[in-house]
XYZ file of C-alpha atoms in Angstrom:
764
model
C 17.224 -3.383 19.982
C 15.108 -6.458 19.310
C 12.015 -5.963 17.174
C 9.092 -5.909 19.610
C 7.222 -8.411 17.422
C 9.948 -11.027 17.848
C 10.055 -13.393 20.791
C 13.282 -13.468 22.768
C 15.463 -16.500 22.139
C 15.296 -19.172 24.850
C 18.899 -20.113 25.671
C 19.417 -23.295 27.697
C 22.390 -24.773 29.570
C 24.018 -27.929 28.234
C 26.521 -29.284 30.716
C 26.389 -32.730 29.097
C 25.149 -34.369 25.879
C 22.086 -35.593 27.775
C 21.260 -32.061 28.914
C 21.798 -30.762 25.380
C 19.270 -33.217 23.955
C 16.812 -32.412 26.738
C 17.103 -28.720 25.853
C 16.618 -29.278 22.116
C 13.710 -31.686 22.551
C 11.918 -29.411 25.016
C 11.894 -26.155 23.114
C 15.220 -24.339 23.473
C 16.118 -21.973 20.631
C 19.792 -22.086 21.562
C 22.138 -23.892 23.935
C 25.359 -22.845 25.605
C 28.053 -25.309 26.522
C 31.701 -25.564 27.411
C 34.633 -27.838 26.841
C 37.215 -29.092 29.292
C 39.198 -25.841 29.240
C 38.569 -22.071 29.370
C 35.153 -22.830 30.822
C 33.549 -21.264 33.911
C 31.788 -24.569 34.692
C 34.689 -27.009 34.674
C 32.886 -29.276 37.146
C 30.187 -30.117 34.590
C 30.597 -33.151 32.308
C 31.099 -30.835 29.312
C 32.143 -31.652 25.739
C 35.345 -32.303 23.806
C 36.762 -31.038 20.534
C 36.440 -34.592 19.245
C 32.654 -34.759 19.705
C 31.769 -31.078 19.392
C 31.172 -31.095 15.625
C 28.629 -33.901 15.996
C 26.633 -31.971 18.591
C 26.804 -28.679 16.706
C 25.341 -30.382 13.626
C 22.701 -32.074 15.759
C 21.538 -28.712 17.115
C 21.657 -26.994 13.748
C 19.444 -29.665 12.200
C 16.759 -28.563 14.642
C 17.460 -24.885 14.011
C 19.035 -24.511 17.459
C 22.035 -22.206 17.897
C 25.172 -23.323 19.735
C 27.103 -20.915 21.958
C 30.490 -22.009 23.287
C 31.814 -20.609 26.553
C 35.428 -19.455 26.616
C 34.687 -17.366 29.655
C 37.497 -17.742 32.172
C 40.260 -15.289 33.010
C 43.303 -16.115 30.880
C 47.024 -15.779 31.427
C 49.227 -14.757 28.502
C 50.014 -18.258 27.245
C 46.401 -19.344 27.764
C 45.161 -16.365 25.764
C 47.157 -17.450 22.726
C 45.787 -20.974 23.053
C 42.253 -19.604 23.458
C 42.599 -17.638 20.212
C 43.480 -20.819 18.331
C 40.593 -22.533 20.068
C 38.234 -19.757 18.941
C 39.381 -20.225 15.349
C 38.584 -23.932 15.646
C 35.110 -23.117 16.967
C 34.465 -20.805 14.033
C 35.625 -23.525 11.630
C 33.228 -25.980 13.301
C 30.409 -23.480 12.617
C 29.506 -22.725 16.224
C 27.174 -19.731 16.354
C 28.625 -17.739 19.255
C 31.660 -17.522 21.483
C 30.988 -16.282 25.017
C 34.185 -14.629 26.258
C 35.379 -12.735 29.314
C 38.883 -11.600 28.377
C 38.773 -8.230 26.560
C 41.655 -9.296 24.303
C 39.782 -12.456 23.309
C 36.591 -10.498 22.620
C 38.497 -8.170 20.317
C 40.123 -11.146 18.579
C 36.846 -13.045 18.131
C 35.183 -9.962 16.667
C 37.412 -10.458 13.631
C 36.489 -14.105 13.066
C 34.146 -14.843 10.191
C 30.925 -16.765 10.677
C 30.591 -16.428 14.434
C 29.160 -13.906 16.883
C 30.974 -12.598 19.951
C 29.211 -12.456 23.305
C 30.572 -10.484 26.267
C 30.185 -12.737 29.305
C 28.319 -11.812 32.467
C 31.736 -12.068 34.157
C 32.412 -8.590 32.740
C 29.633 -7.248 34.978
C 27.934 -5.166 32.267
C 25.019 -3.400 33.924
C 24.558 0.097 32.481
C 24.612 1.907 29.136
C 28.247 2.989 29.394
C 29.427 -0.522 30.189
C 27.454 -1.930 27.257
C 28.871 0.736 24.936
C 32.388 -0.198 26.033
C 31.700 -3.887 25.334
C 30.375 -2.939 21.902
C 33.521 -0.922 21.184
C 35.649 -3.969 22.082
C 33.805 -5.958 19.416
C 30.977 -7.709 21.260
C 27.735 -8.351 19.368
C 25.832 -9.384 22.500
C 26.200 -8.376 26.151
C 25.184 -10.825 28.873
C 23.959 -8.393 31.484
C 24.884 -8.740 35.114
C 22.161 -10.416 37.161
C 22.069 -7.291 39.344
C 21.072 -4.965 36.482
C 17.897 -3.024 37.244
C 15.012 -2.882 34.768
C 15.469 0.824 33.954
C 19.083 0.199 32.963
C 18.143 -2.851 30.890
C 15.663 -0.712 28.979
C 18.200 2.079 28.433
C 20.924 -0.314 27.292
C 18.601 -1.647 24.613
C 17.660 1.867 23.542
C 21.076 3.523 23.489
C 23.936 1.000 23.419
C 23.476 -0.568 19.946
C 24.138 -4.071 21.251
C 21.918 -7.104 21.739
C 21.249 -8.060 25.337
C 21.009 -11.388 27.078
C 19.484 -11.662 30.553
C 19.292 -14.507 33.028
C 15.698 -15.644 33.426
C 15.947 -18.700 35.660
C 18.415 -20.605 37.821
C 21.046 -20.043 40.469
C 22.073 -16.545 41.523
C 25.588 -15.698 42.614
C 25.366 -13.540 45.720
C 28.292 -11.421 44.548
C 28.258 -8.953 41.701
C 28.947 -10.898 38.526
C 32.656 -11.426 37.951
C 33.556 -9.748 41.244
C 33.769 -12.721 43.610
C 37.099 -13.833 45.054
C 35.791 -15.595 48.155
C 36.420 -19.113 46.866
C 39.755 -17.968 45.483
C 41.099 -16.709 48.810
C 39.342 -19.182 51.106
C 39.795 -22.392 49.113
C 42.288 -21.517 46.371
C 39.664 -22.361 43.723
C 38.740 -19.388 41.589
C 35.251 -18.847 40.250
C 36.866 -16.704 37.562
C 38.704 -19.832 36.426
C 35.724 -22.196 36.526
C 36.417 -23.860 39.878
C 34.229 -22.039 42.409
C 33.856 -24.106 45.601
C 30.741 -22.102 46.601
C 31.726 -21.057 50.131
C 28.765 -18.651 49.912
C 26.481 -21.670 50.405
C 27.945 -22.429 53.843
C 26.584 -21.518 57.269
C 27.625 -18.133 58.682
C 27.001 -16.190 61.867
C 26.832 -12.404 61.928
C 28.660 -10.471 64.640
C 28.546 -6.847 65.733
C 31.712 -5.006 66.662
C 31.193 -5.910 70.317
C 31.134 -9.610 69.387
C 27.398 -10.106 69.888
C 25.918 -12.722 67.559
C 23.025 -11.258 65.588
C 21.938 -14.065 63.293
C 22.927 -17.540 62.128
C 22.106 -19.213 58.860
C 22.994 -19.307 55.198
C 23.533 -15.560 55.187
C 25.204 -15.465 51.769
C 23.069 -18.067 50.015
C 20.953 -16.451 47.306
C 17.613 -17.841 46.239
C 17.208 -19.209 42.747
C 15.959 -16.787 40.126
C 12.548 -17.431 38.559
C 11.366 -15.235 35.703
C 7.882 -16.537 34.991
C 6.377 -13.226 36.135
C 9.135 -10.925 34.857
C 9.716 -12.359 31.370
C 7.214 -10.036 29.710
C 8.730 -6.951 31.340
C 12.181 -8.006 30.167
C 10.880 -8.646 26.661
C 9.167 -5.245 26.625
C 12.484 -3.710 27.732
C 14.083 -5.082 24.562
C 15.960 -8.143 25.822
C 16.869 -10.430 22.908
C 17.897 -13.591 24.739
C 16.471 -15.255 27.852
C 19.061 -17.417 29.586
C 18.415 -20.388 31.847
C 21.306 -21.010 34.250
C 22.375 -24.539 35.167
C 25.229 -26.273 33.355
C 26.025 -28.140 36.573
C 22.460 -29.432 36.907
C 20.760 -32.612 35.718
C 19.227 -33.029 32.283
C 15.803 -33.380 33.953
C 16.124 -29.821 35.265
C 17.164 -28.552 31.840
C 14.333 -30.321 30.048
C 11.650 -29.236 32.504
C 12.825 -25.613 32.633
C 12.890 -25.437 28.822
C 9.460 -27.023 28.569
C 7.884 -24.601 31.049
C 9.453 -21.454 29.616
C 8.720 -22.549 26.040
C 5.064 -22.843 27.042
C 5.100 -19.431 28.736
C 6.777 -17.676 25.804
C 4.393 -19.285 23.314
C 1.291 -18.374 25.340
C 1.996 -14.632 25.503
C 3.708 -14.940 28.904
C 0.770 -16.569 30.654
C 1.894 -18.496 33.735
C -0.165 -21.053 35.627
C 0.288 -22.492 39.110
C 1.343 -25.847 37.692
C 4.250 -24.159 35.892
C 5.741 -23.048 39.217
C 5.182 -26.497 40.682
C 7.019 -28.140 37.784
C 9.952 -25.738 38.067
C 10.224 -26.200 41.825
C 10.187 -29.969 41.483
C 13.086 -29.727 39.039
C 15.086 -27.437 41.342
C 14.003 -25.038 44.044
C 16.380 -23.082 46.212
C 14.636 -20.684 48.569
C 11.194 -20.632 46.896
C 12.556 -18.276 44.233
C 13.172 -14.588 43.742
C 12.450 -12.321 40.788
C 15.926 -10.857 41.215
C 17.139 -7.274 41.244
C 14.933 -5.745 38.549
C 13.132 -3.345 40.885
C 14.760 -3.889 44.285
C 17.123 -6.218 46.091
C 14.957 -7.089 49.088
C 14.220 -10.745 48.369
C 17.581 -12.267 47.497
C 18.912 -14.239 50.481
C 17.337 -17.408 51.906
C 19.116 -18.019 55.223
C 17.098 -21.069 56.300
C 18.200 -23.738 53.824
C 20.719 -23.635 50.994
C 19.958 -26.672 48.835
C 17.230 -27.966 46.540
C 14.074 -28.520 48.559
C 11.572 -29.152 45.765
C 7.906 -28.900 46.738
C 6.235 -29.846 49.991
C 4.732 -33.325 49.717
C 3.471 -34.017 53.236
C 4.678 -35.062 56.661
C 6.168 -38.188 58.189
C 3.688 -40.407 60.020
C 3.845 -43.856 61.513
C 1.380 -46.423 60.235
C 1.528 -49.986 61.541
C 4.947 -49.259 63.017
C 6.473 -47.980 59.769
C 7.214 -44.462 58.609
C 5.110 -43.249 55.677
C 4.380 -39.946 53.937
C 0.939 -38.493 54.541
C 0.048 -35.568 52.313
C -2.096 -34.010 49.631
C -0.084 -35.087 46.569
C -0.366 -38.310 44.643
C 3.168 -39.695 44.675
C 4.755 -42.289 42.428
C 7.041 -45.200 43.036
C 10.613 -43.966 42.652
C 9.910 -40.389 43.777
C 12.710 -39.046 46.002
C 12.368 -36.732 48.993
C 14.239 -34.706 51.579
C 13.061 -34.852 55.184
C 13.338 -31.555 57.073
C 12.840 -30.616 60.692
C 13.020 -26.909 61.488
C 14.554 -26.430 58.019
C 17.384 -28.830 58.830
C 17.773 -31.963 56.755
C 17.287 -35.036 58.939
C 17.088 -37.691 56.252
C 16.089 -38.770 52.777
C 13.550 -41.217 51.476
C 12.207 -42.785 48.306
C 8.674 -43.969 47.552
C 8.508 -47.763 47.244
C 5.048 -47.670 45.693
C 2.393 -45.301 44.412
C 0.236 -43.412 46.912
C -2.854 -45.121 48.238
C -5.402 -42.845 49.911
C -2.634 -40.202 49.975
C -0.423 -42.466 52.090
C 2.914 -43.413 50.544
C 5.217 -46.147 51.789
C 8.897 -45.222 51.839
C 12.413 -46.492 52.274
C 14.423 -43.945 54.240
C 17.843 -43.032 55.573
C 18.694 -40.732 58.464
C 16.631 -40.231 61.604
C 13.123 -39.074 60.704
C 10.452 -38.422 63.297
C 6.700 -38.114 63.100
C 5.769 -34.603 62.052
C 8.897 -33.987 59.974
C 8.120 -32.241 56.715
C 8.781 -34.062 53.467
C 9.729 -32.349 50.193
C 9.604 -33.931 46.747
C 13.001 -33.306 45.118
C 12.949 -35.803 42.251
C 9.798 -36.852 40.442
C 9.873 -40.278 38.804
C 7.108 -39.175 36.436
C 9.015 -36.048 35.415
C 12.245 -37.988 34.978
C 10.466 -40.556 32.799
C 8.813 -37.858 30.712
C 12.061 -35.977 30.080
C 13.958 -39.200 29.332
C 11.360 -40.257 26.764
C 10.688 -36.895 25.149
C 12.170 -36.974 21.688
C 11.601 -34.524 18.884
C 12.015 -35.886 15.367
C 12.113 -33.731 12.259
C 8.924 -34.285 10.268
C 9.652 -35.356 6.673
C 7.347 -35.684 3.673
C 8.391 -38.419 1.231
C 7.459 -38.718 -2.444
C 8.519 -41.926 -4.207
C 8.230 -42.404 -7.983
C 9.139 -45.492 -9.996
C 8.441 -46.484 -13.581
C 9.414 -49.664 -15.355
C 12.769 -49.242 -17.074
C 13.743 -46.139 -15.079
C 15.637 -45.501 -11.872
C 13.307 -44.753 -8.949
C 13.297 -41.215 -7.521
C 12.811 -40.275 -3.871
C 12.116 -36.715 -2.798
C 12.289 -35.842 0.896
C 11.086 -32.479 2.205
C 11.448 -31.011 5.689
C 10.806 -27.402 6.651
C 12.258 -25.314 3.816
C 14.643 -27.974 2.496
C 14.257 -30.712 -0.105
C 16.492 -33.480 -1.393
C 15.918 -35.514 -4.556
C 17.886 -38.728 -5.056
C 17.765 -41.178 -7.965
C 18.287 -44.891 -7.395
C 21.034 -46.959 -9.007
C 18.874 -49.892 -10.167
C 16.132 -49.553 -12.772
C 12.675 -50.758 -11.858
C 11.558 -53.898 -13.635
C 8.120 -55.130 -14.561
C 6.965 -57.557 -11.891
C 6.779 -61.105 -13.237
C 5.102 -62.548 -10.184
C 4.421 -60.514 -7.033
C 4.828 -56.735 -7.566
C 6.247 -54.562 -4.800
C 3.162 -53.131 -3.136
C 2.776 -49.523 -2.057
C 2.425 -50.709 1.533
C 5.781 -52.497 1.320
C 7.446 -49.439 -0.208
C 6.000 -47.188 2.501
C 7.183 -49.540 5.226
C 10.719 -49.427 3.824
C 10.688 -45.634 3.506
C 9.574 -45.167 7.095
C 12.566 -47.056 8.514
C 14.513 -43.956 9.539
C 16.063 -45.772 12.492
C 18.147 -43.646 14.875
C 18.326 -40.639 12.585
C 16.803 -37.293 13.559
C 13.968 -37.814 11.042
C 10.548 -39.382 10.988
C 8.473 -39.825 7.829
C 5.126 -38.152 8.465
C 3.578 -38.361 4.975
C 4.304 -40.683 2.064
C 3.175 -40.310 -1.545
C 3.929 -43.245 -3.869
C 3.656 -43.160 -7.649
C 4.396 -46.644 -8.976
C 2.554 -49.554 -10.554
C 3.383 -53.220 -10.983
C 7.137 -52.816 -10.463
C 9.829 -54.889 -8.917
C 12.836 -53.496 -7.049
C 15.093 -55.207 -4.517
C 14.176 -54.036 -1.053
C 17.850 -53.368 -0.392
C 17.885 -50.781 -3.201
C 14.981 -48.887 -1.622
C 16.746 -48.966 1.745
C 19.871 -47.564 0.107
C 17.809 -44.909 -1.676
C 16.216 -43.870 1.631
C 19.607 -43.640 3.351
C 21.080 -41.515 0.554
C 18.049 -39.236 0.474
C 18.101 -38.847 4.249
C 21.783 -37.942 4.143
C 21.157 -35.448 1.334
C 18.247 -33.880 3.232
C 20.423 -33.574 6.313
C 23.075 -31.742 4.302
C 20.460 -29.464 2.739
C 18.948 -28.555 6.105
C 22.400 -27.656 7.411
C 23.176 -25.669 4.266
C 19.967 -23.687 4.661
C 20.748 -23.056 8.318
C 24.167 -21.612 7.535
C 22.861 -19.505 4.660
C 20.155 -17.881 6.772
C 22.202 -17.229 9.919
C 22.215 -13.623 11.049
C 25.936 -12.947 11.226
C 27.574 -9.645 12.171
C 29.956 -7.548 10.141
C 33.555 -8.316 11.039
C 36.261 -6.112 12.411
C 39.573 -5.636 10.680
C 41.891 -8.600 11.300
C 45.084 -6.627 10.631
C 47.822 -6.855 13.240
C 47.062 -4.617 16.200
C 49.469 -2.615 18.298
C 49.014 -3.283 21.997
C 50.523 -0.339 23.795
C 49.565 2.117 26.521
C 51.489 5.265 25.555
C 50.467 7.298 28.614
C 51.808 4.899 31.247
C 53.655 6.784 33.960
C 56.991 4.999 34.229
C 58.404 7.323 36.874
C 55.754 6.516 39.490
C 56.224 3.398 41.608
C 53.734 3.544 44.491
C 49.945 3.864 44.444
C 48.316 4.148 47.847
C 44.584 4.001 48.480
C 43.205 5.921 51.449
C 39.775 6.366 53.017
C 40.117 9.909 54.374
C 42.344 12.983 54.582
C 44.034 11.867 57.813
C 45.300 8.706 56.126
C 46.547 10.732 53.171
C 48.561 13.077 55.395
C 50.311 10.086 56.961
C 51.512 8.580 53.677
C 51.733 11.476 51.210
C 55.543 11.581 51.303
C 55.799 7.952 50.177
C 53.300 7.696 47.338
C 53.321 8.740 43.686
C 49.570 8.274 43.118
C 46.909 8.866 45.748
C 43.627 6.988 45.378
C 40.656 8.130 47.424
C 37.993 5.520 48.107
C 35.198 7.098 50.152
C 32.478 5.312 52.066
C 30.008 7.930 50.871
C 30.102 9.053 47.234
C 28.886 12.642 47.399
C 30.135 16.033 46.279
C 30.460 17.012 49.930
C 32.704 14.098 50.935
C 34.915 14.368 47.833
C 35.255 18.144 48.207
C 36.241 17.669 51.834
C 39.060 15.329 50.828
C 40.171 17.697 48.066
C 40.930 20.422 50.610
C 43.747 18.196 51.900
C 44.816 16.578 48.616
C 44.330 18.422 45.335
C 45.881 15.736 43.112
C 44.136 12.380 43.507
C 42.381 9.588 41.657
C 38.824 8.749 42.657
C 38.205 5.024 43.027
C 34.964 4.364 41.160
C 32.693 1.566 42.392
C 32.467 -1.657 40.417
C 28.703 -1.249 40.072
C 26.652 1.858 39.317
C 23.034 2.164 38.255
C 21.908 5.123 36.152
C 20.936 6.819 39.428
C 24.441 6.245 40.827
C 26.019 7.512 37.606
C 24.290 10.865 37.913
C 25.937 11.340 41.305
C 29.334 10.185 40.021
C 29.123 12.529 37.018
C 28.202 15.393 39.352
C 31.267 14.636 41.485
C 33.574 14.588 38.451
C 32.190 17.866 37.135
C 32.228 19.745 40.452
C 35.283 18.328 42.216
C 37.867 18.379 39.389
C 39.443 15.020 40.180
C 42.787 14.287 38.510
C 41.672 10.893 37.338
C 39.760 7.765 38.200
C 40.452 4.178 39.127
C 38.301 2.123 36.763
C 36.899 -1.070 38.263
C 34.263 -1.706 35.604
C 33.792 -1.131 31.882
C 31.451 1.821 32.444
C 34.276 3.790 34.103
C 36.344 3.583 30.906
C 33.551 5.319 29.034
C 33.341 7.985 31.740
C 37.086 8.586 31.483
C 36.765 9.110 27.746
C 33.821 11.501 28.070
C 35.585 13.649 30.680
C 39.164 13.207 29.332
C 40.360 11.878 32.681
C 43.552 10.059 33.528
C 42.894 6.409 34.319
C 44.258 3.679 36.538
C 42.923 0.264 35.527
C 41.882 -1.152 38.890
C 41.539 -4.509 40.603
C 37.871 -4.719 39.632
C 38.904 -5.289 35.997
C 40.803 -8.429 37.090
C 43.592 -8.027 34.528
C 45.261 -11.375 33.807
C 47.314 -10.417 30.734
C 48.836 -7.277 29.283
C 46.993 -7.525 25.977
C 43.653 -7.219 27.756
C 44.990 -4.219 29.671
C 45.829 -2.572 26.344
C 42.384 -3.348 24.919
C 40.731 -1.870 28.010
C 42.947 1.194 27.869
C 42.628 1.844 24.139
C 42.354 5.575 23.352
C 42.499 6.431 27.058
C 45.148 8.161 29.168
C 46.064 5.085 31.200
C 48.691 6.058 33.759
C 48.901 2.683 35.505
C 47.229 -0.687 35.639
C 46.889 -3.227 38.436
C 47.526 -6.913 37.923
C 44.825 -9.297 39.112
C 45.040 -10.204 42.785
C 44.687 -13.840 41.685
C 48.076 -13.881 39.932
C 51.358 -14.912 41.502
C 54.473 -12.765 41.592
C 55.987 -15.050 38.958
C 52.978 -14.574 36.669
C 53.223 -10.810 37.022
C 56.989 -10.541 36.573
C 56.958 -12.845 33.540
C 53.988 -11.376 31.685
C 52.913 -8.043 33.210
C 56.220 -6.510 34.203
C 54.947 -2.909 34.102
C 51.783 -3.659 36.101
C 51.311 -2.603 39.706
C 51.330 -5.430 42.236
C 48.732 -5.406 44.998
C 51.160 -5.724 47.902
C 49.199 -4.996 51.063
C 45.874 -4.100 52.634
C 42.310 -5.342 52.892
C 41.248 -7.844 50.238
C 37.727 -7.309 48.925
C 36.509 -10.838 48.255
C 32.959 -9.943 47.291
C 30.663 -7.009 46.537
C 26.940 -7.537 47.052
C 23.979 -5.517 45.808
C 21.508 -6.782 48.415
C 21.404 -5.308 51.913
C 22.923 -7.490 54.668
C 21.474 -5.085 57.242
C 17.976 -6.064 56.118
C 18.952 -9.746 56.143
C 20.135 -9.452 59.747
C 17.769 -6.853 61.213
C 14.805 -6.781 58.825
C 14.455 -2.995 58.924
C 13.523 -0.616 56.108
C 15.985 1.806 54.510
C 14.375 4.848 56.125
C 14.932 3.209 59.519
C 18.396 1.910 58.714
C 20.196 0.288 61.635
C 23.560 0.203 59.899
C 26.492 -0.880 61.985
C 29.683 -2.687 61.157
C 29.062 -6.397 60.803
C 31.241 -9.443 60.370
C 30.248 -12.831 58.991
C 31.918 -15.784 60.684
C 32.210 -19.219 59.065
C 32.394 -22.656 60.671
C 36.196 -22.456 60.998
C 36.022 -19.263 63.050
C 37.178 -16.938 60.285
C 35.427 -13.561 60.340
C 34.802 -11.484 57.229
C 34.077 -7.749 57.753
C 31.265 -6.081 55.783
C 31.755 -2.469 54.694
C 29.038 -0.253 53.256
C 29.545 1.969 50.202
C 26.804 4.480 49.515
C 25.998 6.256 46.247
C 22.317 6.652 45.290
C 21.857 3.288 46.985
C 24.023 1.133 49.220
C 26.399 -1.656 48.291
C 28.436 -3.810 50.634
C 31.972 -5.052 50.256
C 32.955 -8.196 52.116
C 36.600 -8.234 53.095
C 38.809 -11.250 53.561
C 39.204 -12.531 57.108
C 42.789 -11.241 57.178
C 44.502 -8.525 55.091
C 47.209 -9.059 52.501
C 50.820 -8.743 53.616
C 53.438 -8.776 50.880
C 56.426 -7.743 52.972
C 57.462 -11.377 53.482
C 57.087 -12.401 49.837
C 58.199 -9.411 47.767
C 61.917 -8.652 47.890
C 62.506 -7.051 44.488
C 61.944 -3.574 43.010
C 58.652 -3.030 41.231
C 55.436 -1.043 41.040
C 53.260 -1.499 44.105
C 49.658 -0.792 45.057
C 48.718 -0.629 48.729
C 45.555 -0.031 50.695
C 46.435 1.733 53.903
C 45.190 -0.313 56.854
C 46.722 1.871 59.552
C 50.387 0.985 58.996
C 52.228 3.733 57.118
C 55.450 1.848 57.882
C 54.385 -0.690 55.249
C 53.954 2.073 52.660
C 57.376 3.503 53.520
C 58.933 0.044 53.117
C 57.520 -0.487 49.628
C 58.424 3.067 48.646
C 62.062 2.213 49.331
C 61.784 -1.246 47.780
C 60.442 0.317 44.582
C 63.755 2.170 44.379
C 65.759 -0.996 44.949
C 66.315 -0.561 48.696
C 65.098 -3.239 51.112
C 65.023 -1.756 54.614
C 64.382 -5.176 56.158
C 60.889 -4.375 57.404
C 58.660 -7.439 57.704
C 55.128 -7.017 58.950
C 53.935 -9.285 61.756
C 50.472 -10.363 62.847
C 47.568 -12.196 61.260
C 47.888 -11.742 57.522
C 47.844 -13.707 54.301
C 50.213 -13.717 51.365
C 47.202 -14.319 49.126
C 48.231 -15.601 45.724
C 51.635 -13.913 45.683
C 53.367 -17.295 45.913
C 50.856 -19.403 44.024
C 48.344 -18.145 41.495
C 44.868 -19.594 41.339
C 44.281 -22.926 39.659
């Protein structure tokens, strides 16, 4: 746990070199960035291996850490390439590698000179999940955005791992690492860095009878703002505060860093102007403080984009549209024009305000009375573009006749002393004045340095000016090297795991079983029990009563554990395990692996773990009784047969494309929990596709959003294998795959509205 006297590190996004400089110049302690591969923000400008060393050194000169994201899901051949890539990053002296793949985390833990960070894509949100990440080799856990404050505090007390929490920026509406909506709707996987953000589109909610309940951006989460929660997070032991936004402009990065640097340095004091500055940089939904205490203020259904701050209204003056408001606006300021929260146009100020009236040039169809929002401030953009932080250097120059001159440069805790190559001579005519020497020494040009103080010890000497310029350049270069050397010597690096060759096996795999079927109740089980080798029970209500009721019909089953569980949920789950004597569990999150170890349960590695390669499956299943593991639903049949031949293939049933921790019932009906009006809902998009919402209840409620149509593998899979099915009312499908697993194709092909998912083509 972080020492309470230490400030958390301010970690800033760097989606481009310009954003990186804005972060460094405006107070970031660390930056995180990605390259053009293995990066969850592939749409950002990013960096290359060719220029990475330059930018790492630049940051280190300022004492700023560099974290590199290698945080996408990786196929077998990509994993091997990513390992080599990680070795290159360590050689380039990057400070951290942020990884998602368990096999890559374990590998990076053995690299010298670099820390390993478990990505938020692993959805770490409770003590058991953090302990599992630590056991894999992670030094830092990036906690899921949905983690509640009590769990953050407990993780820092009991998990022996540093924690990183998001403080500001965009929120994904889905549980971290558990979104497949873009993958199945657009073919672009967020887990592979190509999310198309279908959650930001318009949706309509429907009841079972088809009645429309609400329209709007029903899945669009507000941006997170931590100005009022930063102190609570710091008091809970969080080591690193993370600003989201590698896809955003450098002006946003610079302004967010500047504001949060000010807040952290002023004992978490926030002023109204701080909020105004942040909203001008980027404001989606007027902000939320997130999930720390509740999940009631997450969705903003009215408008999904950046709306900045309100600047006034449209008026007509002398036949021309102008902005009339209470803000002084500057030439070059940009605005959105909204009417009933719908964007009707854009405009730009063509001059500064005069008597709070601002002339504009506009596009679209504005009307008098439309509201105008400032979305890009010319003054802010100018300030960020011209903010530059130079390293302050003290110079001491000494020269005596007949001796080589000496220049000593000092910055922070580093010094460099360089002797010239030409001896000083006695001046015959005009000696080199101290003012001339100082002028030459101060010419640091485009380096990172500026000479703040100069001390000159010389008298009546002559030296060529070119020799002093050369001396300054050599001393500057030597000081640069010394600053970097000091940085590397004082880095807080972890102990390293053993790099000996590891054995990746799962000795408890059940090779005789071929079919796993997931059911929702005892009636479904009775219909398919003759066809299945493993029964998985996934209840709507996680309680001892509901599990015991199912156990009266089926004594040998695996309980599907939810992919998210607060400490309050875990108490209920532990009570179920202790009282209901389940055979095993389906693990959909890291915490479940820890539970399996504590209770010595058999384990199926589930879809929630999104297993892309067998090595990661082995890392996840280490020292556990893993009976089966499911291949990611984003992989093709070819991927699975080539690289995960003993994995179970998800062959049919409802596809969960998203799990959300907020309450869609409140979004649609506005009621309180004690007056819950729960009913089955569907969200329909602009194409007419409808996505069912299903509630799962533990200590609190979570909602799974299903794909608009179920998966049907009967028309794509024609070979024997291991199959996982979710019963959707058609036991004939289960019977078909039971025979196919034994090498018999009975010719059954399911008809209706279905999708083959990624069985033919894996995600990009």
